Coordinates of C-alpha atoms and ligand atoms in Angstrom, one line a residue:
X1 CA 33.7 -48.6 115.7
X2 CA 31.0 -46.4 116.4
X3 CA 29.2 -48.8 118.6
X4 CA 31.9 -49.7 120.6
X5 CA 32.0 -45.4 121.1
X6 CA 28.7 -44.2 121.9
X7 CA 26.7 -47.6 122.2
X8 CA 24.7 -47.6 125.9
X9 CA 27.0 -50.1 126.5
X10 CA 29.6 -48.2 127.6
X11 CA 27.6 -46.2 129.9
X12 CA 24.3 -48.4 131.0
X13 CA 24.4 -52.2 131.0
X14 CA 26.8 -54.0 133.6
X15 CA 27.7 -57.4 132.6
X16 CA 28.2 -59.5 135.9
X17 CA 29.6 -62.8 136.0
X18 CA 28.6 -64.8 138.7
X19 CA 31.9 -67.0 139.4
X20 CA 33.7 -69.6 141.9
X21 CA 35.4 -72.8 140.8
X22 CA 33.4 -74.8 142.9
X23 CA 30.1 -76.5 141.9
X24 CA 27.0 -76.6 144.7
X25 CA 27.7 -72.7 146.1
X26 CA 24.6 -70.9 144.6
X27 CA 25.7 -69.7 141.6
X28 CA 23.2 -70.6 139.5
X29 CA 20.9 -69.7 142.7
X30 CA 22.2 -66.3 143.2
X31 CA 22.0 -65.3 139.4
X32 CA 18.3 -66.1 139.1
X33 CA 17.5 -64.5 142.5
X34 CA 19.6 -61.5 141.4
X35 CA 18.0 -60.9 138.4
X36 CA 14.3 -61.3 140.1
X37 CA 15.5 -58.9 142.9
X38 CA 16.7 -56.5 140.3
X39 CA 13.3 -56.9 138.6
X40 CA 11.5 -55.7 141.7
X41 CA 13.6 -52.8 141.6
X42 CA 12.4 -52.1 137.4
X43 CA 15.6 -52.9 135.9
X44 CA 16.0 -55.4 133.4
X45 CA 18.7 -58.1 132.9
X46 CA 19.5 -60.4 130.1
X47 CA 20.9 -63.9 131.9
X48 CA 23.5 -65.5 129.8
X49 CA 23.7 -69.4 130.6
X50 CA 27.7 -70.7 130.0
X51 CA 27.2 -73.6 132.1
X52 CA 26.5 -76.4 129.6
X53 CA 24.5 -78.2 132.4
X54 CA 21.6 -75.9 131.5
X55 CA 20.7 -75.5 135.0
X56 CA 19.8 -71.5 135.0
X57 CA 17.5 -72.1 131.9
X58 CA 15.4 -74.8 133.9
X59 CA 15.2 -72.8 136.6
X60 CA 13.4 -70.2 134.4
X61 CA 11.3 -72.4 133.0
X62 CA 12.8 -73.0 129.7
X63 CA 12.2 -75.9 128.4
X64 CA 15.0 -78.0 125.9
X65 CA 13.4 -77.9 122.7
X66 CA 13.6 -74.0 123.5
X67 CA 17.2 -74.3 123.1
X68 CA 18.0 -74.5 119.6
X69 CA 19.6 -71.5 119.3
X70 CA 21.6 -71.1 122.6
X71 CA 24.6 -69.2 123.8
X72 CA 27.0 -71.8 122.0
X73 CA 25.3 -71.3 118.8
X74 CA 25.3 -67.0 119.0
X75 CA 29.2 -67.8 120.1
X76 CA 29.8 -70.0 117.2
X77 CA 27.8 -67.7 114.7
X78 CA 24.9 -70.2 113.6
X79 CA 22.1 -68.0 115.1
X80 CA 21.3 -64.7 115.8
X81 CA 21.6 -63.4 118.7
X82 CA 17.7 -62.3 118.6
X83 CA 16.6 -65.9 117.4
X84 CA 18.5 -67.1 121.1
X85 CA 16.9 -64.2 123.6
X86 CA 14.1 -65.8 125.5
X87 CA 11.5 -64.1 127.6
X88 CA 10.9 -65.8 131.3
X89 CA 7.9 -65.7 133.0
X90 CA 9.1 -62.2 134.8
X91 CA 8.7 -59.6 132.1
X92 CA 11.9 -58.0 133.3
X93 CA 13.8 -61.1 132.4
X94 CA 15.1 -62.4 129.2
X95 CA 17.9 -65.0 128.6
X96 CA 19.9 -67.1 126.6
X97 CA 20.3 -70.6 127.5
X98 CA 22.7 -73.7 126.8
X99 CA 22.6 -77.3 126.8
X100 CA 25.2 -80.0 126.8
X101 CA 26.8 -78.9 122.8
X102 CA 28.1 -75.9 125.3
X103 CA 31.0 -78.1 126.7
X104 CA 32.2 -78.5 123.0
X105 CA 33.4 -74.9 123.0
X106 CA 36.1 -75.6 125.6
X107 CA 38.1 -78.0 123.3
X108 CA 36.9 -76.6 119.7
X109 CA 38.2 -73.5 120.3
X110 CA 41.8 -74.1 121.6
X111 CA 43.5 -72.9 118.6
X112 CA 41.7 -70.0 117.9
X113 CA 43.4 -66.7 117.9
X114 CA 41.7 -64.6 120.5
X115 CA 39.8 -67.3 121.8
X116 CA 39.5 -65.5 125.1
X117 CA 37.2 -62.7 123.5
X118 CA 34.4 -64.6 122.0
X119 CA 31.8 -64.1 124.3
X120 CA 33.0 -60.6 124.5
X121 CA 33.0 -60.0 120.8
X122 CA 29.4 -61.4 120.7
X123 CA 28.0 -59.3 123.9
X124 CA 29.4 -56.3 122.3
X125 CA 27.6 -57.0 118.9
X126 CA 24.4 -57.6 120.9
X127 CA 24.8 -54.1 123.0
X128 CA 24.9 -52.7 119.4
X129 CA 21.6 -53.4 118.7
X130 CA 20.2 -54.1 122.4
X131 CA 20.2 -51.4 124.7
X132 CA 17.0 -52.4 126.8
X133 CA 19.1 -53.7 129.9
X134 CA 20.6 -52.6 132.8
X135 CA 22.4 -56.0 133.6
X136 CA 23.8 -59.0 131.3
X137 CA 24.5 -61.7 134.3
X138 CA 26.4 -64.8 133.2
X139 CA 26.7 -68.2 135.3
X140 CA 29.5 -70.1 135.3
X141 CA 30.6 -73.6 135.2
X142 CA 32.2 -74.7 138.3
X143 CA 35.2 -75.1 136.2
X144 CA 38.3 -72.8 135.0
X145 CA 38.4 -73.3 131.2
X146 CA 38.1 -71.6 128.8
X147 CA 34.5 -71.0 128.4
X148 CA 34.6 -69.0 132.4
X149 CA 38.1 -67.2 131.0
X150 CA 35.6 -65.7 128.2
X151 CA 32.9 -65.0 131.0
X152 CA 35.8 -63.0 133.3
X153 CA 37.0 -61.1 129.8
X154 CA 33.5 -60.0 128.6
X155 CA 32.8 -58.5 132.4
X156 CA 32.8 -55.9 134.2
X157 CA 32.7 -57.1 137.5
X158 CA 32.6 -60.3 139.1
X159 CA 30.4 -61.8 142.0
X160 CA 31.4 -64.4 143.9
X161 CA 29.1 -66.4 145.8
X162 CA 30.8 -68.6 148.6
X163 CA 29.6 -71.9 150.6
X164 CA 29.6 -70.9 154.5
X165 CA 31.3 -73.9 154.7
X166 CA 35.4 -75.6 155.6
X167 CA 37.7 -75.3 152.9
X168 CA 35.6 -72.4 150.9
X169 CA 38.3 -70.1 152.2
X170 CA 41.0 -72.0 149.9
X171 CA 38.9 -71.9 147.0
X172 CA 38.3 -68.3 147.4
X173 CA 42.2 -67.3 147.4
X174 CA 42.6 -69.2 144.0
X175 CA 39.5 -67.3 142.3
X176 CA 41.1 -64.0 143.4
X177 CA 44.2 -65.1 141.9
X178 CA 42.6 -66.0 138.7
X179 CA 41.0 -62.7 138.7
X180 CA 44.1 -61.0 138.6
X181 CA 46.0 -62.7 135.9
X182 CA 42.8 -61.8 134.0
X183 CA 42.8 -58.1 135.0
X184 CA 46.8 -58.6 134.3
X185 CA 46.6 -60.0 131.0
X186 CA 43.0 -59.6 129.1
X187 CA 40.4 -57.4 130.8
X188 CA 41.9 -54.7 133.2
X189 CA 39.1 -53.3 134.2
X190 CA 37.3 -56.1 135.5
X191 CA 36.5 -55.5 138.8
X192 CA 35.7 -57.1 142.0
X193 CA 32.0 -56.8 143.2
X194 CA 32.3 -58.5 146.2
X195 CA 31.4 -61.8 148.1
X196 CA 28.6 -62.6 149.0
X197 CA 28.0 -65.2 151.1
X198 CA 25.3 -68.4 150.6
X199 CA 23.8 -71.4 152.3
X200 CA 24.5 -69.4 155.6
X201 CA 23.0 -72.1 158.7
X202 CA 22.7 -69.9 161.9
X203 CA 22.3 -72.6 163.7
X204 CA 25.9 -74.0 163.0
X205 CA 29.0 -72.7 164.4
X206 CA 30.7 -73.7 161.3
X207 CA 28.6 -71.5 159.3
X208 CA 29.6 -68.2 161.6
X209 CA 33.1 -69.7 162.1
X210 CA 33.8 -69.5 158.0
X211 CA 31.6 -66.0 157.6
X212 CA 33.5 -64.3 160.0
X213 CA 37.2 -65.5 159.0
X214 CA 35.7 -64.4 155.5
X215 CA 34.8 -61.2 156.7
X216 CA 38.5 -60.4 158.3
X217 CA 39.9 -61.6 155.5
X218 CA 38.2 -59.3 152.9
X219 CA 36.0 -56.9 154.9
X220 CA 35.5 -53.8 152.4
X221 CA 34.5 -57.0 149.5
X222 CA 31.8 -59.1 151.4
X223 CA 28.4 -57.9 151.2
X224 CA 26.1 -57.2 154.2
X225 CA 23.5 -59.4 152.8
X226 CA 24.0 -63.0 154.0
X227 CA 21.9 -65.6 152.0
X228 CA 20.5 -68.4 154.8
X229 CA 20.2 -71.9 154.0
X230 CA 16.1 -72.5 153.2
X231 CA 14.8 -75.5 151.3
X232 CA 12.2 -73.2 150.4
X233 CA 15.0 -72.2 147.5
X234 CA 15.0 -75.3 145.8
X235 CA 11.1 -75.9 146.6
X236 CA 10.9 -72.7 144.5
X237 CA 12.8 -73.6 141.5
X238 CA 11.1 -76.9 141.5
X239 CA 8.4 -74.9 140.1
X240 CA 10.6 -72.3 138.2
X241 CA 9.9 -69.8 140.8
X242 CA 12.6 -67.6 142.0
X243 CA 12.3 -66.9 146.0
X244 CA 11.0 -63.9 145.8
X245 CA 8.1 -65.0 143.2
X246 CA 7.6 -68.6 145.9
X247 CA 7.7 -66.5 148.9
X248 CA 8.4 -63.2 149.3
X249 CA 8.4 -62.6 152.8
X250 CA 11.1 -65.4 153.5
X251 CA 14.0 -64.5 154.8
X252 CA 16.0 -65.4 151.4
X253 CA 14.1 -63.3 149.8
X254 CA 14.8 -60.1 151.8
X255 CA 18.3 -60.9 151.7
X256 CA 18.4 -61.5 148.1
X257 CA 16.6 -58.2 147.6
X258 CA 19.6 -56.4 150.2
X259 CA 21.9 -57.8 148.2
X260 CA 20.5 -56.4 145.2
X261 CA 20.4 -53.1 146.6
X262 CA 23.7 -53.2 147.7
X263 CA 25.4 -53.9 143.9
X264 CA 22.8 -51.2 142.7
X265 CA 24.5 -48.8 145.3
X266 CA 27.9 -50.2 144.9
X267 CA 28.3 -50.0 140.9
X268 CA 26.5 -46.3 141.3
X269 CA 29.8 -45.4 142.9
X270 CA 32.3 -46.8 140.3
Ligands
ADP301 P1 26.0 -73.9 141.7 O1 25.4 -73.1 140.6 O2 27.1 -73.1 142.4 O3 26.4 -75.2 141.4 P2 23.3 -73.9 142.8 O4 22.8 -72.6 142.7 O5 22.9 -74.8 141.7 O6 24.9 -74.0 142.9 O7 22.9 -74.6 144.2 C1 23.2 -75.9 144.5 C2 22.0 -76.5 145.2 O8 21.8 -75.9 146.4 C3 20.7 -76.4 144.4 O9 20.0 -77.6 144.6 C4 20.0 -75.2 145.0 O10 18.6 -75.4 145.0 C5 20.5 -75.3 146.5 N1 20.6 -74.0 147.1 C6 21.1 -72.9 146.6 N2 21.1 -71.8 147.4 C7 20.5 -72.3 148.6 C8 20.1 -71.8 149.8 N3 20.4 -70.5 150.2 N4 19.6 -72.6 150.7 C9 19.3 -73.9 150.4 N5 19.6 -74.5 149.3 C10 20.2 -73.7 148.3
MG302 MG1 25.3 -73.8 138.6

């Protein structure tokens, strides 16, 4: 009772889900950039890893036999939630990773009463004892089960990242819609941080064509920061480097940085 009162929960650490129901957008990208960016600006974030594909722990340079105690096992109650906080190589990042005995969850827990508040319940037992960061930021599964329902009810807000690309538009009205049975019907004050937009190619009319129906679609919800397409990401995470950390003059990285800055300015106001 009392924690869920006066814990710093309440007042300091923003849990950000990274969400869209498509696989390949920069999800996993944009949360691991995020949290490097946020770093540059001293604040701390805790990653939380509900994809069972692992990827954001690799990307951080945690290796599998790291992983015994993982998200699923905090969720299910066989560890701590101490025993499954890992420190990355960036002082101002710690995380808790999966692996594959994730996807389990999705089919284990069907039954369960309140089965959409597990990862909620568990974040709130850990911003009992935990009050070191300023962000939780959980990637999602390019799936809507029930593991990225319990991501969208433990939030506060949601980021979407979205492909400069055909067809993302679709996918897009479908997420907001999930978002608002969720505000509707488990977490009402989940709320939208915007959209920001990834993989942008200036070079291809496509790429402008999709960012600026975006943009008069949703104006007041897309960020200024555009991420551009670079292989330099992925050359990066090869060696468990964010962008910033490979190369921090590249354009990704700035942008990464703006976009940073823009959330910092944006929740400041809420
Ligand atoms: P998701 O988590 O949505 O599936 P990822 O973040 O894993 O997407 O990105 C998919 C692939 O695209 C990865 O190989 C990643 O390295 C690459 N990628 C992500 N963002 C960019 C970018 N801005 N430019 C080029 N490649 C990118
Ligand atoms: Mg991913």
């Amino acid at each position: 009772m009392q924690a869920s009162l006066f814990s710093r929960n309440a007042n300091k650490t923003k849990i950000i889900v990274v969400s869209n129901q498509k696989g390949g957008v920069g999800k996993t990208t944009t949360v691991a950039n995020l949290a490097s960016s946020f770093s540059r600006l001293n604040k701390k974030s805790l990653l939380i890893d509900l994809d069972p594909q692992g990827n954001l722990g690799t990307i951080m340079g945690i290796d599998y036999d790291q992983r015994d105690h993982n998200i699923y096992t905090v969720m299910s109650k066989d560890s701590m939630i101490n025993d499954a906080i890992l420190q990355t190589k960036d002082k101002n990042i710690d995380i808790i990773s999966s692996n594959m005995d994730l996807a389990a969850f999705n089919t284990e827990n069907t039954t369960m009463l309140q089965k959409e508040y597990i990862l909620k319940n568990t974040l709130d037992d850990l911003l009992a004892k935990i009050d070191k960061y300023d962000f939780i930021v959980i990637d999602c599964s390019p799936t809507l089960n029930l593991l990225s329902v319990n991501a969208l009810v433990a939030a506060n807000y949601v980021l979407i990242p979205m492909q400069c690309e055909y067809l993302s538009l679709e996918g897009l009205v479908q997420l907001l819609h999930t978002i608002k049975l969720i505000q509707n019907n488990y977490n009402e004050k989940l709320t939208l941080l915007g959209i920001v937009l990834t993989m942008f190619d200036k070079r291809s009319n496509l790429s402008r064509l999709v960012a600026n129906e975006v943009s008069q679609f949703l104006e007041d919800s897309i960020f200024k920061a555009i991420i551009p397409r670079t292989v330099k990401i992925s050359e990066g995470q090869s060696y468990s480097k964010s962008i910033l950390d490979y190369d921090n003059k590249a354009f990704a990285s700035i942008a990464y940085l703006d976009l940073a800055k823009e959330i910092l300015e944006k929740i400041s106001k809420y």
